[in-house]
Coordinates of C-alpha atoms and ligand atoms in Angstrom, one line a residue:
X1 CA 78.2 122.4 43.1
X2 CA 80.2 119.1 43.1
X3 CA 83.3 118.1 41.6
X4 CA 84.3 114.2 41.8
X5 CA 87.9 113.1 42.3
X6 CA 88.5 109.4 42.0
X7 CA 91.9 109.3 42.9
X8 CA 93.6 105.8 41.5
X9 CA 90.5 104.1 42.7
X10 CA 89.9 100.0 41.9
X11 CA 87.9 97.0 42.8
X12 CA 89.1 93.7 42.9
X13 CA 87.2 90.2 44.1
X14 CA 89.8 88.1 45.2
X15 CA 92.1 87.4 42.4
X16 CA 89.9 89.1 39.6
X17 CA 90.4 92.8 38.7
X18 CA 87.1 94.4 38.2
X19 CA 88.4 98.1 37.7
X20 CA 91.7 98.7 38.1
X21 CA 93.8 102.6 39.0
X22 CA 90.9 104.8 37.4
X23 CA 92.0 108.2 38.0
X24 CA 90.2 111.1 37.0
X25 CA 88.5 114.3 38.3
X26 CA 84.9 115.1 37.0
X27 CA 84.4 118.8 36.9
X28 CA 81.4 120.4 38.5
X29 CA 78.6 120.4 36.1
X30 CA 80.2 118.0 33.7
X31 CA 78.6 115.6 32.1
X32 CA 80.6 112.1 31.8
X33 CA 80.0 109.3 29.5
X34 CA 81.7 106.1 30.6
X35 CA 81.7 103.7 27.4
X36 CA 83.2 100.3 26.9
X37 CA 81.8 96.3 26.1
X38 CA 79.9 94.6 28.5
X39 CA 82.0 93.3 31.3
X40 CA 84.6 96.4 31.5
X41 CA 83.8 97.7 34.8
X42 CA 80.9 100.7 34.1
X43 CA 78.6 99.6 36.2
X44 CA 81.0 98.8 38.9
X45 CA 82.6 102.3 38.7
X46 CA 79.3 104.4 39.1
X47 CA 78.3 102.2 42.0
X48 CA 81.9 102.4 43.6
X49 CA 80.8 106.1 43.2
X50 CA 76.7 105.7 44.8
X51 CA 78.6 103.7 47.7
X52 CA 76.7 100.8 47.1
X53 CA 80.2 99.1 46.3
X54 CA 83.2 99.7 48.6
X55 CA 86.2 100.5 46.4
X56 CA 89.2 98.1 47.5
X57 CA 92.0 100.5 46.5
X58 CA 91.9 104.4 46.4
X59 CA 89.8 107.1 47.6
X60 CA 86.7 108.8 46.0
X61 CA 86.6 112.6 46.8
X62 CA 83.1 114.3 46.1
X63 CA 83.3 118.2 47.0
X64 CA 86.7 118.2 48.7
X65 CA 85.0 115.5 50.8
X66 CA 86.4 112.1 51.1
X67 CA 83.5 109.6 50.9
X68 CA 84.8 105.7 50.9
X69 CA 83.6 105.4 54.2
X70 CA 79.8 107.2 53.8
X71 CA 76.9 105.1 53.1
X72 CA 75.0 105.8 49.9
X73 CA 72.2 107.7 51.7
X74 CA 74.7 110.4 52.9
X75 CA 76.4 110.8 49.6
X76 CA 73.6 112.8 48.1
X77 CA 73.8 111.1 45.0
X78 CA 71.2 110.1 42.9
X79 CA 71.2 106.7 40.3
X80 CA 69.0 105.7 37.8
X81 CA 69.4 101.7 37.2
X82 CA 70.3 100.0 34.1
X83 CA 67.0 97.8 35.1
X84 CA 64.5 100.6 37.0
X85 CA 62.4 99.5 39.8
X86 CA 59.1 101.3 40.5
X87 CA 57.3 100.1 42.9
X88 CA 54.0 99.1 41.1
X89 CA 51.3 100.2 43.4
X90 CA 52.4 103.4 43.8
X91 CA 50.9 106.0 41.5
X92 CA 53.6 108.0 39.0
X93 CA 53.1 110.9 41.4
X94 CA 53.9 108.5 44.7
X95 CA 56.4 107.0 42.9
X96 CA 58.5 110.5 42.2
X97 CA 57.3 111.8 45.8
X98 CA 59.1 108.9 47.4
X99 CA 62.1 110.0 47.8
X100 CA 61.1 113.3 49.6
X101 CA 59.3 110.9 52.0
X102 CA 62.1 108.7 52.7
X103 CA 64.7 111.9 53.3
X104 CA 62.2 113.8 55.3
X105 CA 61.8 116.6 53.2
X106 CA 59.4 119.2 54.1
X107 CA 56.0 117.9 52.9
X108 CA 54.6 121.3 52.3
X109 CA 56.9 121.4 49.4
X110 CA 56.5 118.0 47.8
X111 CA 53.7 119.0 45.1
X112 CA 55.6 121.8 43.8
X113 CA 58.4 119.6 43.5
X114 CA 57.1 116.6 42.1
X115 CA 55.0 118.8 39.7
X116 CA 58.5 120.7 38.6
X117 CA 60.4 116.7 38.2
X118 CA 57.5 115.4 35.9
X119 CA 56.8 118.3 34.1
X120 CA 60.4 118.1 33.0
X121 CA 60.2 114.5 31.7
X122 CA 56.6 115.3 30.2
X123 CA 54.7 113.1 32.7
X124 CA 51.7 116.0 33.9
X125 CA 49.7 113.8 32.3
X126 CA 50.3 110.8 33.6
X127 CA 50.5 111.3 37.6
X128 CA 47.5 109.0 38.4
X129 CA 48.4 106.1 36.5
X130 CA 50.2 103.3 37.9
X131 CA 53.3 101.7 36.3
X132 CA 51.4 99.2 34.8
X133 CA 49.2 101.2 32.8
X134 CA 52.2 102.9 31.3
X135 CA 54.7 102.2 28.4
X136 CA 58.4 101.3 28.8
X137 CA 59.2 104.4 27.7
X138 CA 56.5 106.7 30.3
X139 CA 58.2 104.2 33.4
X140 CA 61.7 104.7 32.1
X141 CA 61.0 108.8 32.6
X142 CA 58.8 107.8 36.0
X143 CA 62.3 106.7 37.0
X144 CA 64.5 110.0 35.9
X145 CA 61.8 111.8 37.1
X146 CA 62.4 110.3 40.9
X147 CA 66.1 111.0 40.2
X148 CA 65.5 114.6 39.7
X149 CA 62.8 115.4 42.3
X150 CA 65.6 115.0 44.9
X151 CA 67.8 117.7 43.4
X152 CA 70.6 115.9 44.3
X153 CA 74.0 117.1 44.0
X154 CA 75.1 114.0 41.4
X155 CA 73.4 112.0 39.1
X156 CA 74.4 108.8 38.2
X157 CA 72.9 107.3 35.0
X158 CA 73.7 103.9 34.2
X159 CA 72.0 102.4 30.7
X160 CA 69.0 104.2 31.4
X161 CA 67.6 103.8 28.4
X162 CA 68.7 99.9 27.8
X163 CA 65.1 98.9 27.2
X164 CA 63.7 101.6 25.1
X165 CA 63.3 100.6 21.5
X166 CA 65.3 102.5 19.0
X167 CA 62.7 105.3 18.2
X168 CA 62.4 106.2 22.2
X169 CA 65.8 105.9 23.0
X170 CA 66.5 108.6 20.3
X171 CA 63.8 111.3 21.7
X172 CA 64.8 110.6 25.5
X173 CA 68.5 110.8 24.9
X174 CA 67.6 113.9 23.6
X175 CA 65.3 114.6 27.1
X176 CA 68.4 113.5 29.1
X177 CA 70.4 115.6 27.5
X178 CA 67.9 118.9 27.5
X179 CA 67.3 118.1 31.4
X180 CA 71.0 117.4 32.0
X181 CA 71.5 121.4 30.4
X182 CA 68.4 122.9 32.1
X183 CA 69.8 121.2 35.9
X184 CA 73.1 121.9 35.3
X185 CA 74.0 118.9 37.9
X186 CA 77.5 116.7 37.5
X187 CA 76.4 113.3 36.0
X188 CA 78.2 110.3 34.9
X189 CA 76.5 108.3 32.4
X190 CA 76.9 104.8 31.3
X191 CA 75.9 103.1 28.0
X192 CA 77.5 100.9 25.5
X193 CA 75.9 102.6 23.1
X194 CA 78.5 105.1 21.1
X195 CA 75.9 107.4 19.5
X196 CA 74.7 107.9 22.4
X197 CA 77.9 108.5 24.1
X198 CA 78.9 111.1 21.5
X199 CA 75.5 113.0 21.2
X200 CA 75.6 113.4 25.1
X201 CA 79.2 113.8 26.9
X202 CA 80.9 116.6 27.0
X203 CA 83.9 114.1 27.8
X204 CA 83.8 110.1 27.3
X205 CA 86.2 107.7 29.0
X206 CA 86.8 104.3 27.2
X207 CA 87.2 101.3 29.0
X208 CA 88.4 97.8 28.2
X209 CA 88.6 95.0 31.2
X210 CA 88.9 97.7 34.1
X211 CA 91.4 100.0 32.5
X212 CA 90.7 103.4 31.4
X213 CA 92.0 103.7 27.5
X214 CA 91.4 106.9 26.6
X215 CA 89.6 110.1 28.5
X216 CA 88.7 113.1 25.8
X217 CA 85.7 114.9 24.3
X218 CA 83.9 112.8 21.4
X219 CA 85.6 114.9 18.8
X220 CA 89.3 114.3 20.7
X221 CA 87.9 110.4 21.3
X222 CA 86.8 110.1 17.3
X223 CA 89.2 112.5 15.9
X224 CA 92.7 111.0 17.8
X225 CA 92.2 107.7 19.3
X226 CA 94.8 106.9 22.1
X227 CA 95.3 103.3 20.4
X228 CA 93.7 100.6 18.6
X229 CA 91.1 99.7 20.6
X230 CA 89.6 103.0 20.5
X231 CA 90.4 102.9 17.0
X232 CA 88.7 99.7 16.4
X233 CA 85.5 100.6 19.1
X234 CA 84.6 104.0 17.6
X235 CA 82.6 105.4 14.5
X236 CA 80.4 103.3 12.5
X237 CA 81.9 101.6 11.2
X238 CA 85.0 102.0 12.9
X239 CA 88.8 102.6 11.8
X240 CA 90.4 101.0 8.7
X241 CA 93.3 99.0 10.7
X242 CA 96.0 97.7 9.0
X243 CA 99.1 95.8 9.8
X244 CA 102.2 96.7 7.8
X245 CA 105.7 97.7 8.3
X246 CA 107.3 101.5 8.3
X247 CA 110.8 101.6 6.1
X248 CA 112.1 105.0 5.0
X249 CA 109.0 106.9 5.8
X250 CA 106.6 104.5 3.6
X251 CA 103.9 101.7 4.8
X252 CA 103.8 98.7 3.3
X253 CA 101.2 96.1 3.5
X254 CA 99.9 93.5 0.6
X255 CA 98.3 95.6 -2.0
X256 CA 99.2 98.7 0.1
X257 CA 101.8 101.6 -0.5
X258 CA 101.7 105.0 1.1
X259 CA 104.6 107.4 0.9
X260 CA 105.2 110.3 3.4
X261 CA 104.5 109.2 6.7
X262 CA 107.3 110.8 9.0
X263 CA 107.9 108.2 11.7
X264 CA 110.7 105.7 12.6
X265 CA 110.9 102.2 10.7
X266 CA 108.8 99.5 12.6
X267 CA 106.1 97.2 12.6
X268 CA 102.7 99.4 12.9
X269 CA 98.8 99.5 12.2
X270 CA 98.1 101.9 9.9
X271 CA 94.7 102.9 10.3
X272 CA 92.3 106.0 8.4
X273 CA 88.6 106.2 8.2
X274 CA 86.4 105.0 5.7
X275 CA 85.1 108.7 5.1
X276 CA 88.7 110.1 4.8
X277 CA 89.7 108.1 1.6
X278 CA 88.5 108.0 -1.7
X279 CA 87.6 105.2 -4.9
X280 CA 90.2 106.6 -7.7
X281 CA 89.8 105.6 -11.3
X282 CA 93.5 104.8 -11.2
X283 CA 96.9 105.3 -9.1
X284 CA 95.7 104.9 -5.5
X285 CA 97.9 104.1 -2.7
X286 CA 95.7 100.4 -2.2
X287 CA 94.8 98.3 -5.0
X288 CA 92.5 95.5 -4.2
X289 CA 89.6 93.4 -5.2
X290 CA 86.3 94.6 -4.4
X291 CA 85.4 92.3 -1.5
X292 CA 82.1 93.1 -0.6
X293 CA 79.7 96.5 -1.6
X294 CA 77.3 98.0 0.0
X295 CA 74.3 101.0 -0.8
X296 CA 73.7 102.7 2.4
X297 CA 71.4 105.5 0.8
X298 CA 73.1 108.3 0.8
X299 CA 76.6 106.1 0.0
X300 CA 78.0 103.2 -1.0
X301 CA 80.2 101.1 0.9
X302 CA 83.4 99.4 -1.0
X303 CA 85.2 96.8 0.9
X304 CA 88.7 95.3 0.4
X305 CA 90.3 92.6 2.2
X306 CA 94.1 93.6 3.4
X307 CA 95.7 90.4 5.1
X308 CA 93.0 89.7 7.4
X309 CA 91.2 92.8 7.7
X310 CA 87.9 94.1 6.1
X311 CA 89.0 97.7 4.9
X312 CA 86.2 99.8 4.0
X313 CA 85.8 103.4 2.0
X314 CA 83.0 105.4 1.3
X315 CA 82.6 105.7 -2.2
X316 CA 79.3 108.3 -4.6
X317 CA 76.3 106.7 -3.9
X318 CA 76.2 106.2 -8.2
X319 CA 79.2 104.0 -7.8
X320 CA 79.0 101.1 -9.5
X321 CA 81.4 97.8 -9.4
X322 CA 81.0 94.2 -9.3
X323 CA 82.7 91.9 -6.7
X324 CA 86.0 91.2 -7.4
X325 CA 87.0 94.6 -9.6
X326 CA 90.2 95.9 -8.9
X327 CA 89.6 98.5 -7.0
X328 CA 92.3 101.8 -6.2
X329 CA 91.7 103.7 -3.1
X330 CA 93.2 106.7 -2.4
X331 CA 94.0 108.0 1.3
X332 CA 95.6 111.2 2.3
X333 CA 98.7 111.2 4.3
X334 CA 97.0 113.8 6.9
X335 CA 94.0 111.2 7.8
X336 CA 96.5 108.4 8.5
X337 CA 96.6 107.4 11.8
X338 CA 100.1 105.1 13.1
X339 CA 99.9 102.8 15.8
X340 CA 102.7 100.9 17.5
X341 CA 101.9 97.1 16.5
X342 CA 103.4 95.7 19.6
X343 CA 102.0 97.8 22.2
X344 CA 98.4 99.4 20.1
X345 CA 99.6 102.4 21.4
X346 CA 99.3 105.3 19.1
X347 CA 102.3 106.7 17.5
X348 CA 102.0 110.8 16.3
X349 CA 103.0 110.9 12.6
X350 CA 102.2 114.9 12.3
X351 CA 104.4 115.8 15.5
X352 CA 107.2 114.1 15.5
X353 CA 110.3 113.7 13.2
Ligands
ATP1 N1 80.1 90.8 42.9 C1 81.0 90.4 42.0 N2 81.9 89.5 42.2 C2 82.9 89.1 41.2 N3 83.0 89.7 40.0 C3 82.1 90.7 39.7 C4 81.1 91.1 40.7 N4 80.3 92.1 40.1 C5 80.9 92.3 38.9 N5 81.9 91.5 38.6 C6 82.7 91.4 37.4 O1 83.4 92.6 37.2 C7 83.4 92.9 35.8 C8 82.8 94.3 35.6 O2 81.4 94.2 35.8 P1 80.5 95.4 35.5 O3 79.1 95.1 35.9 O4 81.1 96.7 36.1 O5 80.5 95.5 33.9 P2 79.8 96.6 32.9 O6 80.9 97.3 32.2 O7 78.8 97.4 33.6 O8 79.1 95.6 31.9 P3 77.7 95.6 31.1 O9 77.8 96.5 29.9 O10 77.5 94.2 30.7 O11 76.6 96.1 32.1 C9 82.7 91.8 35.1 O12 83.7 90.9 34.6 C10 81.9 91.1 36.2 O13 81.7 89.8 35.9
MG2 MG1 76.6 97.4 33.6

């Protein structure tokens, strides 16, 4: 078993903040998406966590055991690479036995066990060949493969599927997250891919510049961002977000009323999703030109502009409009989300009075 504290833990260069007070305990088993744009700190994190990064403030607690000062090797974790190295004269099966080798397992058991680790990743087939004669896809499971021979305690997984195309990346996310079930080992996961974040965590912490914004499962994450940049980050596409002003329990923006929100007057966003409103033929709470349309198959997409913002609904796939039709959009009370404009923070229109 292992559970992962990282107790206020951060890493700073000099004067720049990579992470900053990330505090969270990572149940045994779990599995842990950490999501975010390029340059938030993921990477940094999980290699805080592999010890191949010392963290500069806080302690990182694996099992009850505090490990800041352990080298990776004695950590007993093991990380697949955003960029995997095989070593390319090395067959598939030499490169999954290597690890086994370099820990001093018992050789008598290596077969078994590297048959076991590729079987899982569907690589029987493939043992003799060398990296080289294998597609990105094979060598991206070569390397998972060499992760799980070792039967570690912790897997870290960070974009391990960054140079799949989209086809593969689809079936092996589904792999990762058969194995993950079948191995029942704690990982933490790192991608900034949201579908992929979703489909896999059984919680996803958001990051933005170092700072955890939001911890929760994908439905808590989706269904009850912590603020606007979750907001604005998740669902495809994301939020609606519009600035307005709350007076006497009614937000008003240009070409936006809606009446009933319980909260104090003050600036806010208001923001709902595009599958939670409606197109009404007349008497919606926005009134706008159509700005842009869109026929995404099963839907069309109609798209207002509100001050700045592109506001989007999801409207019968038969709808039909042309640019610059009035358009009345109606959005129930329930599906309206408030955010403090000042701070992003997320204000609780259903709870509070
Ligand atoms: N050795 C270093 N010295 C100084 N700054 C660093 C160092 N390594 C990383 N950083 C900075 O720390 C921040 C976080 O980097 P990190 O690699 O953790 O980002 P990431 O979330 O993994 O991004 P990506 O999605 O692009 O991989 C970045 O701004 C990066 O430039
Ligand atoms: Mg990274």
């Amino acid at each position: 078993m292992a559970e992962i504290q990282l107790r206020n833990i951060g890493k700073r260069w000099g004067g720049f903040v990579g992470v900053e007070n990330f505090d969270l305990t990572i149940a045994d088993k779990e599995f842990l998406v950490l999501l975010g744009p390029s340059g938030c700190g993921k990477t940094t994190t999980m290699r805080m966590i592999a010890g191949l990064e010392d963290a500069t403030e806080g302690e990182i607690v694996i099992d009850g055991k505090v490990v800041n000062d352990l080298d990776p090797k004695e950590r007993d974790v093991a990380m697949v690479f955003q960029s995997y190295a095989l070593y390319p004269n090395k067959t598939v099966y030499e490169n999954i036995r290597f690890p086994l080798k370099v820990r001093r397992i018992d050789p008598s058991t290596h077969d078994e066990r590297v048959r076991r680790a590729s079987a899982m990743v569907e690589l029987d087939d493939f043992l003799h060949r060398r990296p080289a004669e294998l597609s990105g896809g094979q060598r991206q499971r070569v390397a998972l493969a060499r992760a799980i021979v070792r039967e570690p305690n912790v897997f870290l997984m960070d974009e391990p599927l960054s140079n799949l195309d989209a086809k593969l990346r689809v079936s092996t996310r589904a792999q990762i997250k058969n194995l993950s079930h079948e191995l029942a080992v704690t990982t933490i996961y790192v991608t900034h891919d949201q579908v992929e974040a979703m489909t896999l965590a059984d919680r996803v912490v958001i990051m933005k510049q170092g700072v955890v914004q939001q911890v929760g499962t994908p439905f808590e994450i989706y269904d009850r961002p912590a603020n606007t940049f979750v907001a604005g980050f998740i669902g495809n596409p994301a939020m609606n977000l519009i600035e307005g002003d709350i007076s006497k329990s009614a937000f008003r923006a240009e070409n936006v009323e809606i009446l009933g929100l319980s909260v104090p007057d003050k600036k806010c966003v208001l923001g709902f999703r595009a599958e939670d409103a409606s197109v009404v033929a007349s008497g919606g709470q926005i009134n706008a030109p159509i700005y842009t349309m869109e026929l995404l198959g099963d839907s069309t997409m109609v798209s207002v502009r509100i001050g700045g913002a592109l506001v989007s609904v999801k409207a019968d796939k038969g709808y039909r409009a042309e640019i610059g039709d009035v358009v009345s959009i109606s959005v129930p009370t329930e599906q309206c989300h408030l955010f403090d404009a000042d701070t992003g923070e997320r204000i609780d229109s259903r709870g509070q009075n």
